[in-house]
Tab-separated table of C-alpha atoms and ligand atoms in Angstrom:
chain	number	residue	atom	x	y	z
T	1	UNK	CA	12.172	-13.598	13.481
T	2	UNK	CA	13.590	-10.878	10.829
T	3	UNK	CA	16.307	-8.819	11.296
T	4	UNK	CA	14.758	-5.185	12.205
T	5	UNK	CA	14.401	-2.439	9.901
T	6	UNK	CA	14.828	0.160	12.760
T	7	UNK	CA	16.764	2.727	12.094
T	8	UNK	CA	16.345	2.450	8.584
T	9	UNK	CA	16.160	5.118	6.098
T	10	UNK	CA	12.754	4.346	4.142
T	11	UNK	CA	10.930	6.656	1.113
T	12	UNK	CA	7.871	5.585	-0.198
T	13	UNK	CA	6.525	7.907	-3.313
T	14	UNK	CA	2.537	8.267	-3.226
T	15	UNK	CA	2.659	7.395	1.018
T	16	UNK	CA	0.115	10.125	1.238
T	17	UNK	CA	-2.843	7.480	0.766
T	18	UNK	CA	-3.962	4.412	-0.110
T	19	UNK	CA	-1.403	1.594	-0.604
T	20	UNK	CA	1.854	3.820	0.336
T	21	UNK	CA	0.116	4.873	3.601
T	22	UNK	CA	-0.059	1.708	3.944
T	23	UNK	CA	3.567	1.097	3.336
T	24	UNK	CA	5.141	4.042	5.357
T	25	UNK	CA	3.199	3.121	8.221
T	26	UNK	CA	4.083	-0.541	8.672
T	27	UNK	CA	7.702	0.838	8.348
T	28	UNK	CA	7.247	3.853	10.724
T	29	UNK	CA	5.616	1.086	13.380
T	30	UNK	CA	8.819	-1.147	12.429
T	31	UNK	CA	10.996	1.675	13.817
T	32	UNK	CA	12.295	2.857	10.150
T	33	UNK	CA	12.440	6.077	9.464
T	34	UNK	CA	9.981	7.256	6.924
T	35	UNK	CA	9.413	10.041	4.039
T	36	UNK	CA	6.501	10.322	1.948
T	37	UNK	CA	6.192	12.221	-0.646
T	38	UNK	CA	2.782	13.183	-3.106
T	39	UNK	CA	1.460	16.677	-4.852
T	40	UNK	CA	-0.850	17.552	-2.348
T	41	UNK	CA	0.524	18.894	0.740
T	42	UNK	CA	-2.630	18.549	2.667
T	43	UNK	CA	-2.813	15.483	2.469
T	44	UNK	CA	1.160	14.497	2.978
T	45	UNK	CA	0.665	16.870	6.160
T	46	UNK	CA	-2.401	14.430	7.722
T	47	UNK	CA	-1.001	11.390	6.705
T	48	UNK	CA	2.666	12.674	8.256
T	49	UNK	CA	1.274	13.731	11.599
T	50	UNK	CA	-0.779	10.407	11.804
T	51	UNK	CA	1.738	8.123	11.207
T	52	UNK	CA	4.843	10.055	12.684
T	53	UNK	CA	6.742	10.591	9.208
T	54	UNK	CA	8.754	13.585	7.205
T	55	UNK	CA	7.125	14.638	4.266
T	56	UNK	CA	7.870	16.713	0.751
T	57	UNK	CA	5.792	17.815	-1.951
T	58	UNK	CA	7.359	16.045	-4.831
T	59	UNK	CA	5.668	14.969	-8.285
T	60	UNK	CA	8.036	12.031	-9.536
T	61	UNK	CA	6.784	12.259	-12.979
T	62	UNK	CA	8.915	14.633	-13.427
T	63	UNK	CA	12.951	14.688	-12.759
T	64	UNK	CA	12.945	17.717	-11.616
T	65	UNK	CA	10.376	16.454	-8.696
T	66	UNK	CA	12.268	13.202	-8.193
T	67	UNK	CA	15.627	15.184	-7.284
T	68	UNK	CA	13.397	17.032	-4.935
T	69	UNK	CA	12.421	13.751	-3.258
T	70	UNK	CA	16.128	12.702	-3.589
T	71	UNK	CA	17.329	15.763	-1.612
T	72	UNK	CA	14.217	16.265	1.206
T	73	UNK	CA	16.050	12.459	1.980
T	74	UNK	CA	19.768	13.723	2.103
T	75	UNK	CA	18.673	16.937	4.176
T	76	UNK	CA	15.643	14.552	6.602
T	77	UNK	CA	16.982	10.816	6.745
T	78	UNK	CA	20.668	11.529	5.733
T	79	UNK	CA	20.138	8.948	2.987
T	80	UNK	CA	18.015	6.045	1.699
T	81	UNK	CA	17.945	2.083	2.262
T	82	UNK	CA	15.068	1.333	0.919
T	83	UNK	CA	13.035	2.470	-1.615
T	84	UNK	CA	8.854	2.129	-2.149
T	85	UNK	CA	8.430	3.115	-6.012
T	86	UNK	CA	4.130	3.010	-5.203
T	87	UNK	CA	2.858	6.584	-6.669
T	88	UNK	CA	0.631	5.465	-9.373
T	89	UNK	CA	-2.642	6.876	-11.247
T	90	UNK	CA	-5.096	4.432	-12.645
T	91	UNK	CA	-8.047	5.756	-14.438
T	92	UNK	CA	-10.149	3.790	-17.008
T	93	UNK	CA	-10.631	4.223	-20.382
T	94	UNK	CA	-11.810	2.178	-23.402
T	95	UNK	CA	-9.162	2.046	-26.049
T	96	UNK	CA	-11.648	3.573	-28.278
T	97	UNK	CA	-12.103	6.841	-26.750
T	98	UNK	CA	-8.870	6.856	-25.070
T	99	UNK	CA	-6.626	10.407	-25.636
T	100	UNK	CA	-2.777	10.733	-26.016
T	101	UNK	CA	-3.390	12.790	-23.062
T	102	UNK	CA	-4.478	9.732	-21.228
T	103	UNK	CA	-1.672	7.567	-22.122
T	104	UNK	CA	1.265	10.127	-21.712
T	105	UNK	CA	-0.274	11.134	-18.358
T	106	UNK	CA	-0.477	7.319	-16.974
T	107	UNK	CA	2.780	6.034	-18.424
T	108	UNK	CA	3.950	9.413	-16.790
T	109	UNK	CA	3.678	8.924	-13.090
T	110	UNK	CA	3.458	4.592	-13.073
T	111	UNK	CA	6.909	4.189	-15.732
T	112	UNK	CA	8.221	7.270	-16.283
T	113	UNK	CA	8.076	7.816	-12.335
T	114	UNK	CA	9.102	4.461	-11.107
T	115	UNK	CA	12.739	5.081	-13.359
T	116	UNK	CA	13.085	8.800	-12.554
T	117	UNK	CA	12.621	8.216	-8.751
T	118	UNK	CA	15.173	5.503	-8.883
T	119	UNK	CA	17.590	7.301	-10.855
T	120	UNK	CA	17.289	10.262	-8.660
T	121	UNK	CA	18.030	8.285	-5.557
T	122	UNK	CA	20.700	6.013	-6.882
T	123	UNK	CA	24.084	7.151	-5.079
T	124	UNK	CA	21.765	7.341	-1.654
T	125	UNK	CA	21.130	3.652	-2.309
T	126	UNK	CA	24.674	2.568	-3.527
T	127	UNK	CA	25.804	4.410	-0.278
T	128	UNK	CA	23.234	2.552	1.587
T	129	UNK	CA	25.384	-0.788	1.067
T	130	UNK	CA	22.054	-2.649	1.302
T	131	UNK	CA	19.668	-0.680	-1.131
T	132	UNK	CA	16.292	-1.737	-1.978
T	133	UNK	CA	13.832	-0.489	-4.273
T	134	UNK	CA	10.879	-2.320	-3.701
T	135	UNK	CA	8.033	-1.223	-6.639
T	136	UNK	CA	4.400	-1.473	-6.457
T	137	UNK	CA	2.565	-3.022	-9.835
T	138	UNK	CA	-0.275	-5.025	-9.936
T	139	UNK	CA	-1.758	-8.200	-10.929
T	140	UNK	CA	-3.875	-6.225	-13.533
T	141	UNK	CA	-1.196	-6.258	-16.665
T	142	UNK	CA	1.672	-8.854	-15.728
T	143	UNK	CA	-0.843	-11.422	-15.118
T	144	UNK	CA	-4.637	-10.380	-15.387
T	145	UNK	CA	-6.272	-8.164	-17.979
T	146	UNK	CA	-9.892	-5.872	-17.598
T	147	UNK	CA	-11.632	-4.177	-20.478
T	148	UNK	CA	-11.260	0.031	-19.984
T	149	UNK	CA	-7.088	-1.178	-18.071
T	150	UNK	CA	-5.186	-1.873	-21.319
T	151	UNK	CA	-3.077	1.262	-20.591
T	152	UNK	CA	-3.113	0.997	-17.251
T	153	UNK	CA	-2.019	-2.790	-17.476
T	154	UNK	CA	0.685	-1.737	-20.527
T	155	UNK	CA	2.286	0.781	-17.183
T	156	UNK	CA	2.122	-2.522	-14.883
T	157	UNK	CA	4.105	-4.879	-17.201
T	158	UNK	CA	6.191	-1.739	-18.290
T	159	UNK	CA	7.306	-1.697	-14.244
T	160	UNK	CA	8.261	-5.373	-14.263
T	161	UNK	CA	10.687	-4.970	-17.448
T	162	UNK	CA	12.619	-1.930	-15.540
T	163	UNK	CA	12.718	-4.197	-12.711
T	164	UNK	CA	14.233	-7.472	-14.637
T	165	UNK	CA	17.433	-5.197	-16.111
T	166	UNK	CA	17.560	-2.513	-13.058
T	167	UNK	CA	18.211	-5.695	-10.620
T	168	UNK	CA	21.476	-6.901	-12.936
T	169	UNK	CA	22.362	-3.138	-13.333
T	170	UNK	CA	22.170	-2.603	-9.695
T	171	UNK	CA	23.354	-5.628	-8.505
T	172	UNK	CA	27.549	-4.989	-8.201
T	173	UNK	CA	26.257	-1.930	-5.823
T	174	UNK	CA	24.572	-4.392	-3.888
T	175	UNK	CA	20.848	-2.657	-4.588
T	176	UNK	CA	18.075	-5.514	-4.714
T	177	UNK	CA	15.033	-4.362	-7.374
T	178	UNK	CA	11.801	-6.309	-6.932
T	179	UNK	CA	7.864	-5.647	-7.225
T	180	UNK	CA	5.436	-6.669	-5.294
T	181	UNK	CA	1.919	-7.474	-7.082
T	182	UNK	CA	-1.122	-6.245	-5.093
T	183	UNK	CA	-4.528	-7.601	-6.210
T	184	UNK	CA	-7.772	-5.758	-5.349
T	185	UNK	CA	-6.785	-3.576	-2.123
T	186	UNK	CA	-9.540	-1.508	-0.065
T	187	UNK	CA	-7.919	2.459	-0.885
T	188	UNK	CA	-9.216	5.393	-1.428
T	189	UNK	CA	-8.409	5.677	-5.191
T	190	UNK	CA	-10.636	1.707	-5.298
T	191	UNK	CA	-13.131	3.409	-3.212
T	192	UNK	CA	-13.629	5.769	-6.415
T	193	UNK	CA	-14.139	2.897	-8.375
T	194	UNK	CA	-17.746	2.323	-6.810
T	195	UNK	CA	-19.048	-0.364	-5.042
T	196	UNK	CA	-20.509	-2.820	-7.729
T	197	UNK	CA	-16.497	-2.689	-8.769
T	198	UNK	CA	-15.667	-4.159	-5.319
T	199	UNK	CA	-18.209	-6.257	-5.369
T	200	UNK	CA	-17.274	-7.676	-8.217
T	201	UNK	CA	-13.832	-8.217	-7.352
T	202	UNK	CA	-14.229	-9.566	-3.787
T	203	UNK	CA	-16.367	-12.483	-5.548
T	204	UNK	CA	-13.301	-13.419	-7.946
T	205	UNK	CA	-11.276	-13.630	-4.470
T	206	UNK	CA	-10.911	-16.929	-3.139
T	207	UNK	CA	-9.954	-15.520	0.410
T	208	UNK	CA	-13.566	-13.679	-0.215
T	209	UNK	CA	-12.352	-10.456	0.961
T	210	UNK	CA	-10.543	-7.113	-0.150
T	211	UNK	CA	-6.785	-6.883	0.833
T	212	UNK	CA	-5.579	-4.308	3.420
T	213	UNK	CA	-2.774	-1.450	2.582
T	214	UNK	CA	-0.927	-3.015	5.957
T	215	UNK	CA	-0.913	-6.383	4.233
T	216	UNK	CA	1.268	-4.705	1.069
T	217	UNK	CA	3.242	-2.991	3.623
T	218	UNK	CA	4.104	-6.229	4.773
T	219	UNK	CA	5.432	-7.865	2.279
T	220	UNK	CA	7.646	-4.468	1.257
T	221	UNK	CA	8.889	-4.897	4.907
T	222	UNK	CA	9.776	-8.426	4.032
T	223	UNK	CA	11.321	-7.388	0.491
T	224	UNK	CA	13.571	-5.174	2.418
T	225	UNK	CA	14.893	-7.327	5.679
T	226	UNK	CA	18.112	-8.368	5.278
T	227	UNK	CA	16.934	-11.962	5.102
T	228	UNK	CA	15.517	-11.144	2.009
T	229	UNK	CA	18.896	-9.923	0.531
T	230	UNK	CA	19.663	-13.155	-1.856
T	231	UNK	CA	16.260	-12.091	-3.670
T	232	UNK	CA	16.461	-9.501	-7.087
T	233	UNK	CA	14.382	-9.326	-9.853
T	234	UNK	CA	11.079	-11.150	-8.175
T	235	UNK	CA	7.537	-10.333	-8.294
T	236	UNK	CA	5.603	-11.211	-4.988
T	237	UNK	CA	1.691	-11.803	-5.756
T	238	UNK	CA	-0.518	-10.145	-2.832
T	239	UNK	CA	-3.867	-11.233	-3.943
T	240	UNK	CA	-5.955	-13.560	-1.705
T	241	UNK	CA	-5.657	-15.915	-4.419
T	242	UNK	CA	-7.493	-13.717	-6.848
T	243	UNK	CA	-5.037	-15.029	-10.149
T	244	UNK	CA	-5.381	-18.571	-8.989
T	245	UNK	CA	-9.000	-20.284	-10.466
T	246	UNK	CA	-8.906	-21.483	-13.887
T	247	UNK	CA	-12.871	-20.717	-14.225
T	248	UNK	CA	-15.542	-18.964	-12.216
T	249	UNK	CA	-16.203	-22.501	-10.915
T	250	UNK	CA	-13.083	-23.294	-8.937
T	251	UNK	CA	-15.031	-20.574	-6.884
T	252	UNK	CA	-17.912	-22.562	-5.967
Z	301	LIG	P1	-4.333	6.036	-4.312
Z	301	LIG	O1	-5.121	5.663	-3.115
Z	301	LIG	O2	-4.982	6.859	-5.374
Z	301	LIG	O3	-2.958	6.746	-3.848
Z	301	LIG	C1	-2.027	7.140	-4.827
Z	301	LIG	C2	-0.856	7.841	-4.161
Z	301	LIG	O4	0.082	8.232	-5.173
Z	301	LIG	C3	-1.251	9.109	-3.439
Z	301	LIG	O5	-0.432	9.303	-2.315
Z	301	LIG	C4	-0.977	10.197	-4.475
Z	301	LIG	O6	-0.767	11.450	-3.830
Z	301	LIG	C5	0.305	9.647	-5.095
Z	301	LIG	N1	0.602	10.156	-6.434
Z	301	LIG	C6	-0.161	10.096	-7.563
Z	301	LIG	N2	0.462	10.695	-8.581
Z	301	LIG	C7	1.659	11.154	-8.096
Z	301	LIG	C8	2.747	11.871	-8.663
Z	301	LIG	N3	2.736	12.253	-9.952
Z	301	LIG	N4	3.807	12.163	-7.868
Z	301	LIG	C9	3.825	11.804	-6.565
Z	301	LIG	N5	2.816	11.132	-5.968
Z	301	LIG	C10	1.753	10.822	-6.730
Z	301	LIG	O7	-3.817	4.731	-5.078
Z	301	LIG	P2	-3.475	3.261	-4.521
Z	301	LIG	O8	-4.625	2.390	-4.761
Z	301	LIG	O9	-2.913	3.335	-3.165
Z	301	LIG	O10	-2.339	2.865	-5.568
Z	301	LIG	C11	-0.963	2.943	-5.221
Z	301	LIG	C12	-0.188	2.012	-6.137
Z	301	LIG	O11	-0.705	0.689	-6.006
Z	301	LIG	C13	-0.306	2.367	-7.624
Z	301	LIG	O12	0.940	2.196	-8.242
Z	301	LIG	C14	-1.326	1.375	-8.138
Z	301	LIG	O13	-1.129	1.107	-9.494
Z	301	LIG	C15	-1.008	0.165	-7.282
Z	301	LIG	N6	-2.095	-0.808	-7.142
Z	301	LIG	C16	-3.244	-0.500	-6.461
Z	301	LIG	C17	-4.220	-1.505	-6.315
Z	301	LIG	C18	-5.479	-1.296	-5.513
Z	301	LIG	O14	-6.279	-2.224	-5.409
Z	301	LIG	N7	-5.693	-0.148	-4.912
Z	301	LIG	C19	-4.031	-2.771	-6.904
Z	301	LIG	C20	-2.864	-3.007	-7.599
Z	301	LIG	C21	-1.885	-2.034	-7.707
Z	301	LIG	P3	-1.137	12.866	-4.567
Z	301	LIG	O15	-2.479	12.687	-5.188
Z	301	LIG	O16	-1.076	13.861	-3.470
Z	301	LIG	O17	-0.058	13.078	-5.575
């Protein structure tokens, strides 16, 4: 149906858990090779073996860490196709208790990451000839908003404005920039959440059930076929519907 990714040269940031595990594995079982990258080597050493990936210790909120990343896919891949921007933090916090601490540490990894780890793997991309950086946001800010998320959200809608003017500035080097937009997904970092927070969520689904990290990974893989090359600048919703009533009772 699409064009194979095998072969493929494939880095998705956070691919230690949760949605990027997701990610790197539907790409590894494509036939693309992989590299994840997160702070804890532990856990980028399980999730490696598991799903037959290279791995580096790389903290892309910083651009010292993000060169890291950039090199670990010169010296393992021999360069990058496509890129998963997906590390991201989100803890809660009501405005008014919220620290600077809280806000310079969330806008550090989800925007200040998302740029820096596209910067740093720029010429890899351009070299690719048919670069993607494919970002992970959320419904929560672009379209949706939740009392204690109003920084988290600001990070979101902060991702889709890089995308918008990073797919013109990227587009004579024939790099596509899009995002997809997961809705409530079953990770570790919602598991934390708790489970009246799922519950919660999973009854504002219309498809009445959590999403899966494979079904993100899926449309990534899709962002980055080359049938998907005409397409720059999108957002692609993966929500079961979740954005779609216009009040609690279109659920009914
Ligand atoms: P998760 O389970 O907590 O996983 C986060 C991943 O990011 C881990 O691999 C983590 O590894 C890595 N990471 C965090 N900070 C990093 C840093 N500074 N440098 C490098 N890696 C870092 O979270 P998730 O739910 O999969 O979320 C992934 C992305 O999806 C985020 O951007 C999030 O906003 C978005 N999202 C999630 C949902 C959902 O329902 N889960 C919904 C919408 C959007 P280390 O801890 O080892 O660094």
């Amino acid at each position: 149906m699409f064009t194979s990714v095998a072969g493929c040269s494939v880095v998705v940031t956070g691919g230690s858990k949760g949605i990027g595990r997701g990610i790197a594995a539907v790409f590894a079982g494509a036939g693309a090779d992989v590299l994840i990258c997160g702070r804890d080597e532990a856990g980028l050493a399980r999730t490696a073996g598991e799903i037959g990936a290279q791995r580096v210790v790389a903290d892309v909120s910083t651009a010292q860490g993000c060169q890291q990343l950039a090199a670990a896919a010169t010296e393992r891949l021999g360069g990058i196709d496509v890129l998963c921007a997906n590390a991201g933090i989100f803890t809660s916090h009501l405005l008014a208790t919220m620290s600077e601490h809280d806000l310079d540490e969330i806008f550090a990894v989800n925007v200040k990451g998302t740029i820096l780890a596209t910067q740093a793997c720029l010429p890899l991309l351009a070299a690719s000839g048919r670069g993607r950086v494919i970002v992970t946001s959320s419904i929560t800010g672009p379209i949706t908003g939740l009392a204690g998320w109003s920084h988290y959200g600001a990070t979101k809608a902060a991702q889709l404005g890089f995308v918008r003017s990073a797919a013109i500035e990227l587009a004579r080097q024939g790099i596509t920039v899009n995002a997809v937009l997961p809705g409530n997904i079953r990770t570790e970092g919602l598991a934390e959440l708790g489970d009246d927070y799922a519950a919660t969520m999973t009854a504002a689904i219309p498809l009445g059930r959590l999403g899966t990290v494979e079904e993100i990974g899926h449309a990534c893989l899709f962002l980055a076929s080359v049938e998907a090359g005409f397409i720059t600048g999108q957002t692609l919703v993966v929500d079961g519907g979740q954005v779609l009533p216009e009040s609690s009772d279109a659920l009914a």
